[in-house]
Coordinates of C-alpha atoms in Angstrom, one line a residue:
X1 CA 0.2 -0.4 -0.2
X2 CA 0.7 4.2 -0.5
X3 CA 2.4 5.1 2.1
X4 CA -0.1 8.5 2.0
X5 CA 2.8 10.7 3.2
X6 CA 4.5 9.9 -0.5
X7 CA 1.7 10.6 -1.8
X8 CA 1.0 14.0 -1.3
X9 CA 4.0 16.2 -1.3
X10 CA 6.8 16.9 -4.1
X11 CA 7.0 18.7 -6.9
X12 CA 9.1 19.4 -10.4
X13 CA 11.7 19.9 -12.6
X14 CA 13.1 21.3 -15.9
X15 CA 15.6 22.2 -18.3
X16 CA 16.7 26.1 -19.4
X17 CA 15.1 28.1 -21.8
X18 CA 18.1 30.7 -22.0
X19 CA 20.8 31.1 -19.9
X20 CA 19.3 32.8 -17.2
X21 CA 17.5 31.3 -14.1
X22 CA 15.5 28.1 -15.3
X23 CA 11.7 28.0 -15.1
X24 CA 10.7 25.6 -12.8
X25 CA 11.7 25.0 -8.9
X26 CA 14.9 23.0 -9.8
X27 CA 16.3 25.0 -12.6
X28 CA 19.7 24.9 -13.1
X29 CA 22.6 26.6 -15.8
X30 CA 25.7 23.9 -14.5
X31 CA 26.9 21.2 -16.8
X32 CA 30.2 19.2 -17.3
X33 CA 31.7 21.0 -19.9
X34 CA 30.9 24.4 -17.7
X35 CA 31.1 24.4 -14.6
X36 CA 32.7 26.3 -12.1
X37 CA 32.5 26.6 -7.8
X38 CA 29.7 29.1 -6.7
X39 CA 30.7 29.2 -3.0
X40 CA 33.2 31.6 -4.1
X41 CA 31.2 34.2 -5.9
X42 CA 28.3 36.5 -4.2
X43 CA 24.9 36.3 -4.8
X44 CA 24.8 39.0 -7.4
X45 CA 25.3 41.9 -6.6
X46 CA 22.4 45.1 -7.8
X47 CA 24.7 46.8 -9.9
X48 CA 26.0 43.5 -11.8
X49 CA 22.9 41.9 -11.6
X50 CA 20.9 44.7 -13.5
X51 CA 23.9 44.7 -16.8
X52 CA 22.6 41.2 -16.6
X53 CA 19.4 41.0 -16.9
X54 CA 18.8 44.5 -19.4
X55 CA 21.4 43.9 -21.2
X56 CA 20.0 44.2 -24.7
X57 CA 20.7 40.8 -27.3
X58 CA 24.0 41.4 -28.9
X59 CA 24.2 40.3 -32.8
X60 CA 27.5 37.8 -33.1
X61 CA 29.3 38.8 -35.4
X62 CA 29.3 36.5 -38.7
X63 CA 32.8 35.5 -38.5
X64 CA 32.9 35.1 -35.6
X65 CA 31.8 31.5 -33.7
X66 CA 29.3 32.7 -30.3
X67 CA 30.9 32.2 -26.9
X68 CA 28.7 31.0 -24.4
X69 CA 28.8 33.1 -21.3
X70 CA 27.7 31.1 -18.2
X71 CA 25.5 34.0 -16.1
X72 CA 25.6 33.8 -12.7
X73 CA 22.9 32.2 -10.2
X74 CA 21.0 34.0 -8.1
X75 CA 22.0 32.7 -5.2
X76 CA 18.6 33.9 -2.4
X77 CA 16.3 31.7 -4.4
X78 CA 18.5 27.9 -5.0
X79 CA 18.7 28.8 -1.2
X80 CA 14.9 29.4 -0.3
X81 CA 14.0 26.6 -2.9
X82 CA 16.8 24.1 -0.7
X83 CA 15.4 24.9 2.3
X84 CA 11.7 24.0 1.2
X85 CA 12.6 20.7 0.0
X86 CA 14.0 20.0 3.9
X87 CA 10.7 21.7 4.8
X88 CA 9.6 19.0 2.6
X89 CA 11.5 15.8 4.3
X90 CA 10.8 17.3 7.3
X91 CA 7.1 17.7 7.4
X92 CA 6.8 13.8 5.2
X93 CA 8.9 12.1 7.6
X94 CA 8.9 13.6 10.6
X95 CA 4.8 14.9 10.3
X96 CA 3.6 11.4 11.5
X97 CA 5.6 11.6 15.1
X98 CA 4.2 16.0 15.4
X99 CA 1.0 15.9 14.3
X100 CA 1.3 19.7 15.0
X101 CA 3.8 19.8 11.3
X102 CA 2.0 17.9 9.7
X103 CA -1.2 19.1 7.0
X104 CA -3.9 20.6 9.1
X105 CA -6.5 18.5 9.0
X106 CA -9.0 21.1 7.1
X107 CA -9.3 24.8 8.6
X108 CA -5.9 26.5 9.8
X109 CA -2.2 26.5 8.8
X110 CA 0.6 24.1 10.1
X111 CA 4.3 23.7 9.4
X112 CA 3.6 21.1 5.7
X113 CA 0.8 23.3 4.4
X114 CA 3.8 25.9 3.3
X115 CA 5.6 23.9 1.8
X116 CA 3.9 23.4 -1.6
X117 CA 2.5 27.5 -2.3
X118 CA 6.1 28.0 -1.4
X119 CA 7.0 25.8 -4.5
X120 CA 4.3 27.5 -6.4
X121 CA 6.6 31.4 -5.5
X122 CA 9.7 29.4 -6.6
X123 CA 8.2 28.0 -10.0
X124 CA 6.5 32.2 -10.3
X125 CA 9.9 33.4 -9.7
X126 CA 12.3 31.1 -12.0
X127 CA 9.8 32.3 -14.8
X128 CA 10.2 36.2 -14.7
X129 CA 14.1 35.6 -14.9
X130 CA 13.9 32.8 -17.4
X131 CA 12.0 34.8 -19.7
X132 CA 13.3 38.1 -19.6
X133 CA 13.8 37.5 -23.2
X134 CA 12.2 35.8 -25.8
X135 CA 14.0 35.7 -28.7
X136 CA 11.1 33.3 -30.4
X137 CA 7.5 32.9 -29.2
X138 CA 6.9 29.6 -30.8
X139 CA 9.8 28.0 -29.3
X140 CA 9.0 29.1 -26.3
X141 CA 6.0 27.9 -26.0
X142 CA 7.2 24.2 -26.9
X143 CA 9.2 23.8 -24.4
X144 CA 7.0 25.6 -22.3
X145 CA 4.4 22.6 -23.4
X146 CA 7.4 20.2 -23.4
X147 CA 8.1 20.2 -20.7
X148 CA 5.1 20.6 -19.3
X149 CA 4.0 17.0 -20.5
X150 CA 7.0 16.0 -18.7
X151 CA 6.1 17.3 -15.0
X152 CA 2.2 15.1 -15.7
X153 CA 4.0 12.1 -16.9
X154 CA 6.6 12.2 -13.8
X155 CA 3.6 13.3 -11.7
X156 CA 1.6 10.6 -12.5
X157 CA 4.2 7.6 -12.8
X158 CA 5.4 9.4 -8.8
X159 CA 2.9 10.1 -7.1
X160 CA -0.2 8.0 -9.3
X161 CA 0.5 5.1 -7.0
X162 CA 2.7 2.9 -9.8
X163 CA 5.6 3.2 -6.8
X164 CA 5.6 1.3 -3.6
X165 CA 8.6 2.8 -1.7
X166 CA 10.7 2.8 0.6
X167 CA 8.2 0.5 2.1
X168 CA 6.5 -2.1 0.2
X169 CA 8.9 -3.6 -2.1
X170 CA 6.4 -3.6 -5.0
X171 CA 5.4 -1.7 -7.9
X172 CA 2.8 -1.3 -10.8
X173 CA -0.8 0.3 -10.2
X174 CA -4.4 -0.7 -11.4
X175 CA -5.9 2.0 -14.0
X176 CA -9.2 1.9 -12.4
X177 CA -7.5 3.5 -9.2
X178 CA -5.3 5.4 -10.2
X179 CA -4.5 9.1 -8.9
X180 CA -4.5 11.4 -11.4
X181 CA -3.9 14.8 -9.7
X182 CA -0.7 15.7 -7.6
X183 CA 2.2 17.9 -5.9
X184 CA 4.1 17.6 -9.9
X185 CA 0.4 17.7 -12.0
X186 CA -0.6 20.9 -10.1
X187 CA 3.3 22.5 -10.6
X188 CA 2.3 21.7 -14.0
X189 CA -0.5 23.5 -14.4
X190 CA 0.7 26.6 -13.1
X191 CA 3.2 26.3 -14.4
X192 CA 2.4 26.0 -18.5
X193 CA -0.2 29.0 -17.6
X194 CA 2.1 31.9 -16.3
X195 CA 5.0 31.3 -18.4
X196 CA 2.7 31.3 -21.7
X197 CA 0.9 34.7 -20.1
X198 CA 4.7 35.7 -20.4
X199 CA 5.5 34.3 -23.1
X200 CA 2.9 36.4 -25.2
X201 CA 2.5 39.3 -23.6
X202 CA 6.7 38.9 -24.3
X203 CA 6.0 42.6 -26.5
X204 CA 3.5 44.0 -24.6
X205 CA 6.1 44.7 -21.4
X206 CA 8.4 47.9 -21.2
X207 CA 12.4 46.7 -21.1
X208 CA 12.4 49.8 -18.7
X209 CA 9.0 51.4 -16.0
X210 CA 7.8 54.9 -16.1
X211 CA 7.6 56.9 -12.4
X212 CA 5.4 56.0 -10.0
X213 CA 4.7 53.4 -7.1
X214 CA 2.3 51.0 -9.4
X215 CA 4.5 51.2 -12.5
X216 CA 5.4 47.6 -11.8
X217 CA 2.2 46.7 -11.4
X218 CA 0.0 48.1 -14.7
X219 CA 3.5 46.8 -16.5
X220 CA 2.2 43.8 -16.2
X221 CA -1.6 43.9 -15.8
X222 CA -2.1 40.4 -18.7
X223 CA 0.2 38.9 -15.2
X224 CA -2.4 40.3 -13.0
X225 CA -4.8 39.4 -15.2
X226 CA -4.5 35.9 -15.5
X227 CA -4.6 36.2 -11.6
X228 CA -7.6 37.9 -11.4
X229 CA -9.5 35.6 -13.9
X230 CA -7.8 32.5 -11.9
X231 CA -9.7 34.6 -8.7
X232 CA -13.3 34.8 -10.5
X233 CA -12.7 31.8 -11.5
X234 CA -12.3 29.7 -8.1
X235 CA -14.9 31.9 -7.0
X236 CA -17.7 32.0 -8.2
X237 CA -17.2 28.2 -8.5
X238 CA -17.1 27.8 -4.9
X239 CA -19.7 29.4 -3.3
X240 CA -21.8 28.8 -6.5
X241 CA -21.8 25.6 -8.0
X242 CA -24.1 23.5 -6.3
X243 CA -23.0 19.8 -4.2
X244 CA -26.0 17.3 -4.9
X245 CA -25.5 14.5 -2.4
X246 CA -23.3 11.9 -3.2
X247 CA -22.3 8.4 -2.2
X248 CA -19.0 6.2 -2.3
X249 CA -18.1 2.7 -1.7
X250 CA -15.2 1.8 1.3
X251 CA -14.2 -2.2 0.6
X252 CA -13.2 -3.5 3.4
X253 CA -11.3 -7.0 3.8
X254 CA -13.9 -9.1 4.0
X255 CA -16.5 -7.0 2.5
X256 CA -17.7 -3.7 0.9
X257 CA -19.6 -0.5 2.0
X258 CA -21.7 1.8 0.4
X259 CA -22.3 5.5 2.2
X260 CA -24.1 8.3 1.4
X261 CA -23.2 12.0 1.8
X262 CA -25.9 14.0 2.6
X263 CA -25.7 18.1 0.3
X264 CA -27.7 19.7 -1.8
X265 CA -26.5 23.4 -1.1
X266 CA -24.1 26.0 -2.2
X267 CA -21.8 27.7 -0.9
X268 CA -20.3 25.4 1.8
X269 CA -16.6 25.5 2.9
X270 CA -16.2 22.4 5.6
X271 CA -15.5 18.4 3.9
X272 CA -18.9 17.1 2.6
X273 CA -20.2 19.3 0.7
X274 CA -17.6 22.0 -1.3
X275 CA -17.3 22.5 -4.7
X276 CA -13.1 21.5 -5.2
X277 CA -14.5 18.0 -3.7
X278 CA -18.1 17.9 -6.2
X279 CA -15.7 19.5 -9.5
X280 CA -12.6 16.5 -9.1
X281 CA -15.6 13.6 -8.1
X282 CA -17.1 14.9 -11.9
X283 CA -14.0 15.3 -13.6
X284 CA -11.9 12.7 -12.3
X285 CA -14.1 10.1 -11.3
X286 CA -14.1 9.0 -6.9
X287 CA -12.3 6.2 -7.7
X288 CA -9.4 8.0 -8.6
X289 CA -9.4 10.5 -5.5
X290 CA -6.6 10.7 -3.0
X291 CA -7.1 7.4 -0.7
X292 CA -6.3 9.3 2.5
X293 CA -7.6 13.0 3.2
X294 CA -6.2 14.9 6.0
X295 CA -9.7 15.2 7.3
X296 CA -9.3 11.7 8.8
X297 CA -7.3 13.0 11.4
X298 CA -9.8 16.4 12.5
X299 CA -11.7 15.6 15.3
X300 CA -15.2 14.5 14.4
X301 CA -13.7 12.0 13.3
X302 CA -11.2 10.3 15.4
X303 CA -9.7 10.6 19.1
X304 CA -6.7 10.4 18.2
X305 CA -6.9 14.2 16.8
X306 CA -4.4 16.1 15.3
X307 CA -2.7 12.7 14.8
X308 CA -3.9 9.8 12.6
X309 CA -5.7 7.1 14.9
X310 CA -8.7 4.1 14.6
X311 CA -12.2 6.5 13.1
X312 CA -15.1 7.6 15.8
X313 CA -18.1 4.5 16.2
X314 CA -20.0 8.0 15.5
X315 CA -17.8 9.4 12.8
X316 CA -19.7 11.0 10.0
X317 CA -19.8 9.8 6.4
X318 CA -17.2 11.1 4.3
X319 CA -14.3 10.2 7.4
X320 CA -14.3 7.5 5.0
X321 CA -14.0 9.1 1.6
X322 CA -11.3 10.1 -0.7
X323 CA -10.5 13.7 -1.4
X324 CA -8.1 15.1 -3.9
X325 CA -5.9 17.9 -1.8
X326 CA -4.5 18.5 -5.6
X327 CA -7.1 18.9 -7.7
X328 CA -8.5 20.9 -10.7
X329 CA -10.8 24.0 -8.9
X330 CA -7.8 24.3 -6.4
X331 CA -5.3 24.0 -9.1
X332 CA -7.3 26.7 -10.3
X333 CA -6.6 29.0 -7.3
X334 CA -3.3 27.6 -7.1
X335 CA -2.5 29.6 -10.7
X336 CA -2.6 33.0 -7.8
X337 CA 0.8 32.1 -6.2
X338 CA 2.6 31.9 -9.4
X339 CA 1.3 34.5 -10.4
X340 CA 2.7 36.5 -7.3
X341 CA 6.3 34.5 -7.1
X342 CA 6.3 36.3 -11.2
X343 CA 5.5 39.5 -9.4
X344 CA 8.9 38.9 -7.3
X345 CA 10.9 38.1 -10.1
X346 CA 9.9 41.0 -12.2
X347 CA 10.8 43.3 -9.1
X348 CA 14.2 41.4 -9.1
X349 CA 14.5 42.4 -13.2
X350 CA 13.4 46.3 -12.9
X351 CA 15.0 47.6 -9.7
X352 CA 18.2 47.9 -9.4
X353 CA 18.9 48.9 -5.7
X354 CA 18.4 46.2 -2.6
X355 CA 16.5 49.0 -0.5
X356 CA 14.1 49.2 -3.8
X357 CA 13.5 45.5 -4.2
X358 CA 13.3 44.9 -0.9
X359 CA 10.7 47.9 0.1
X360 CA 8.9 46.4 -2.8
X361 CA 9.1 42.5 -1.6
X362 CA 8.5 43.3 1.8
X363 CA 5.7 45.8 1.7
X364 CA 3.9 42.8 -0.6
X365 CA 4.8 40.1 1.8
X366 CA 2.6 42.4 5.8
X367 CA 0.4 43.2 3.4
X368 CA -0.4 39.7 1.7
X369 CA 0.0 38.6 5.3
X370 CA -2.8 41.4 6.7
X371 CA -5.4 41.1 4.0
X372 CA -5.4 36.7 5.0
X373 CA -5.4 37.3 8.3
X374 CA -8.7 39.5 8.3
X375 CA -9.6 37.3 6.0
X376 CA -9.1 34.0 8.1
X377 CA -10.4 35.7 11.6
X378 CA -13.5 37.6 10.8
X379 CA -14.0 33.7 8.7
X380 CA -15.1 35.3 5.7
X381 CA -12.4 33.0 4.4
X382 CA -11.0 30.6 6.7
X383 CA -7.2 29.6 6.0
X384 CA -7.2 25.9 4.3
X385 CA -5.0 23.9 2.1
X386 CA -7.1 21.8 1.0
X387 CA -9.3 23.8 -0.9
X388 CA -6.6 25.8 -1.5
X389 CA -8.9 29.4 -0.3
X390 CA -8.0 32.8 -1.2
X391 CA -6.8 33.6 2.6
X392 CA -4.3 30.2 2.2
X393 CA -2.7 32.0 -0.8
X394 CA -2.6 35.8 0.4
X395 CA -0.8 33.9 3.9
X396 CA 1.8 31.6 1.9
X397 CA 2.5 34.0 -0.6
X398 CA 3.1 36.9 2.1
X399 CA 4.9 34.0 4.0
X400 CA 6.9 33.3 1.1
X401 CA 7.9 36.6 0.0
X402 CA 8.7 37.3 3.4
X403 CA 11.8 35.0 3.7
X404 CA 12.4 35.3 0.5
X405 CA 12.9 38.8 1.3
X406 CA 15.1 37.4 4.5
X407 CA 17.6 35.2 2.2
X408 CA 17.9 37.6 0.1
X409 CA 19.2 40.3 3.5
X410 CA 21.7 37.7 4.9
X411 CA 23.4 36.3 1.9
X412 CA 23.2 39.3 -0.9
X413 CA 22.8 42.4 1.2
X414 CA 24.8 41.2 4.3
X415 CA 26.7 38.9 2.2
X416 CA 26.2 35.7 4.7
X417 CA 26.3 33.3 1.7
X418 CA 28.5 30.2 3.4
X419 CA 26.1 29.1 6.6
X420 CA 23.6 28.7 3.3
X421 CA 25.8 27.1 1.1
X422 CA 24.0 23.8 1.8
X423 CA 20.8 25.0 1.2
X424 CA 21.6 25.9 -2.4
X425 CA 23.5 23.0 -3.0
X426 CA 20.1 20.8 -2.4
X427 CA 18.1 23.7 -4.4
X428 CA 20.9 23.3 -7.2
X429 CA 19.9 19.5 -7.3
X430 CA 15.6 19.6 -6.3
X431 CA 14.4 17.0 -8.8
X432 CA 17.2 14.8 -7.5
X433 CA 16.9 14.7 -3.6
X434 CA 13.3 14.8 -4.6
X435 CA 12.8 11.9 -6.6
X436 CA 15.1 10.3 -4.8
X437 CA 14.7 10.7 -0.5
X438 CA 10.9 12.6 0.0
X439 CA 9.5 9.6 -2.6
X440 CA 12.3 7.3 -1.0
X441 CA 12.9 5.6 -3.8
X442 CA 16.8 5.8 -2.5
X443 CA 15.4 4.2 0.8
X444 CA 13.3 1.7 -1.4
X445 CA 16.3 0.6 -3.2
X446 CA 18.1 0.2 0.9
X447 CA 14.7 -1.6 1.8
X448 CA 15.1 -3.8 -1.0
X449 CA 18.8 -6.0 0.3
X450 CA 17.5 -7.6 3.0
X451 CA 18.0 -10.5 5.5
X452 CA 15.7 -12.8 6.1
X453 CA 12.6 -10.8 6.4
X454 CA 11.9 -7.4 3.8
X455 CA 12.0 -5.5 7.7
X456 CA 15.3 -7.1 8.4
X457 CA 16.9 -3.8 5.9
X458 CA 19.8 -1.5 7.1
X459 CA 17.3 1.6 6.9
X460 CA 15.0 0.1 9.7
X461 CA 18.5 -0.9 11.3
X462 CA 20.0 2.6 11.0
X463 CA 16.1 4.0 12.9
X464 CA 16.0 1.4 16.0
X465 CA 19.8 1.1 16.8
X466 CA 20.7 4.7 16.2
X467 CA 18.2 6.6 17.2
X468 CA 15.0 5.0 18.9
X469 CA 17.4 2.9 21.2
X470 CA 19.7 5.5 22.5
X471 CA 17.1 7.9 23.1
X472 CA 14.7 6.0 24.2
X473 CA 12.1 7.8 22.2
X474 CA 10.1 6.6 18.5
X475 CA 9.7 10.4 18.1
X476 CA 12.6 12.2 19.8
X477 CA 14.8 9.4 17.7
X478 CA 12.4 10.0 14.1
X479 CA 13.0 13.5 14.0
X480 CA 16.6 13.0 14.8
X481 CA 16.8 10.4 12.3
X482 CA 15.0 12.9 9.3
X483 CA 17.1 15.7 10.9
X484 CA 20.5 13.9 10.6
X485 CA 19.8 10.3 9.0
X486 CA 18.4 12.3 5.7
X487 CA 18.1 15.5 5.3
X488 CA 22.2 15.4 6.7
X489 CA 22.5 12.9 3.9
X490 CA 21.3 14.9 1.5
X491 CA 22.5 17.8 1.6
X492 CA 26.4 16.9 1.6
X493 CA 25.6 14.8 -1.5
X494 CA 24.5 17.5 -3.3
X495 CA 27.8 19.2 -2.6
X496 CA 29.0 15.9 -4.2
X497 CA 27.1 16.3 -6.4
X498 CA 27.7 19.9 -7.4
X499 CA 31.7 19.6 -6.6
X500 CA 31.6 17.7 -9.8
X501 CA 29.0 18.7 -11.8
X502 CA 26.2 16.0 -11.3
X503 CA 22.4 17.4 -11.7
X504 CA 19.7 16.2 -13.0
X505 CA 16.5 18.2 -14.6
X506 CA 14.1 16.9 -16.9

């Protein structure tokens, strides 16, 4: 059986479009033939960076061969990407022991709930940097489309149920039950929409901004229009779509039982009768939704709240139902996260000084947080990751903007790059660590070498004898195992790969 944690979190990766920061969250520009140690370079200073960002494309002399120049990476973005991956590993593998950092059962926002929107924020920033120049629109569209298809393919392979790693040494999925949605698929949709808008409006955006406090917004009005359309579609459907009664079938070991959920309403934001779940049941079919929804950990479903436990005898029928946390309607709302991320990338391109950039970023971040707090604490629109509510978009994007600004101050302004190199290394090889680490492929490979029985393997031996038995606590041992045997391991490995110029890209 699939590990529900491993099926719910993830992200994608793509190759570069130009010699700039790549389009998606695992972008990297180095290669084996042209590799230099970035650890000795400061994050691009505002003077040098602006020269790079504002240069027009120069025509090469016909008699001279073109010379490839390796553009400097934005170390802040790499470090932020690496932090998000570390956060993903932490909440995925330690969330079972510390339920408070695991996904919120319904309303609210925990540490785990920041992972997905942080990835989408990174996607938006990277798109702005990669597509600040588009020499040929048709070629750019083809590359974006191809990479979207790659994300969809790998999303289904890794999160659709085909892989059973790391605990179950088997593979394969019943096509009647395959999960069509997932994190990679959501990123693919957001990336496609945001990147296409950026490409198709390349001739409409200015190279320099006109004076005015809101010039950065008016210059990219089409990007904001795309985000507004996503907002209108989401809110109209969420509050206007009629949700009828529905039923589902649960298969037990010795029997099957059908349950009915009574609805017949509009605008409901609870687990049972919301439009997000209804759209997914109609589009994908109830058998293709996520089988382990986090709402099963809510107070009304289990006495073990907020941890996973057996269902209460009087638990509502919907506690046993599937629900897709990365479904269609909620992914349309997620486009707004990418739109806010691309705004931060546009600020990085157009504003020269540290102070100008931070003024834009920090004011936007705190403004979004204020909107989110007002919506949530007035019960107008609660924070909800499963519905990807508008308040959740504002709260997580605002937090991403503040964290991104904090990294920028530490790495770029203060020059404290050395302490964050390990995060940069992880961010540079994010796809490799996601597949092998977060999706458990490497641990599954190690578990495949066992003695006498499948549980007698190296991973379990290290967990129990090095961490659980020493600390006499499975909870503390789990947390230390994740920090020292997983995160530290992948940081060292990512650093070695960086030194060797090895980067895994789609």
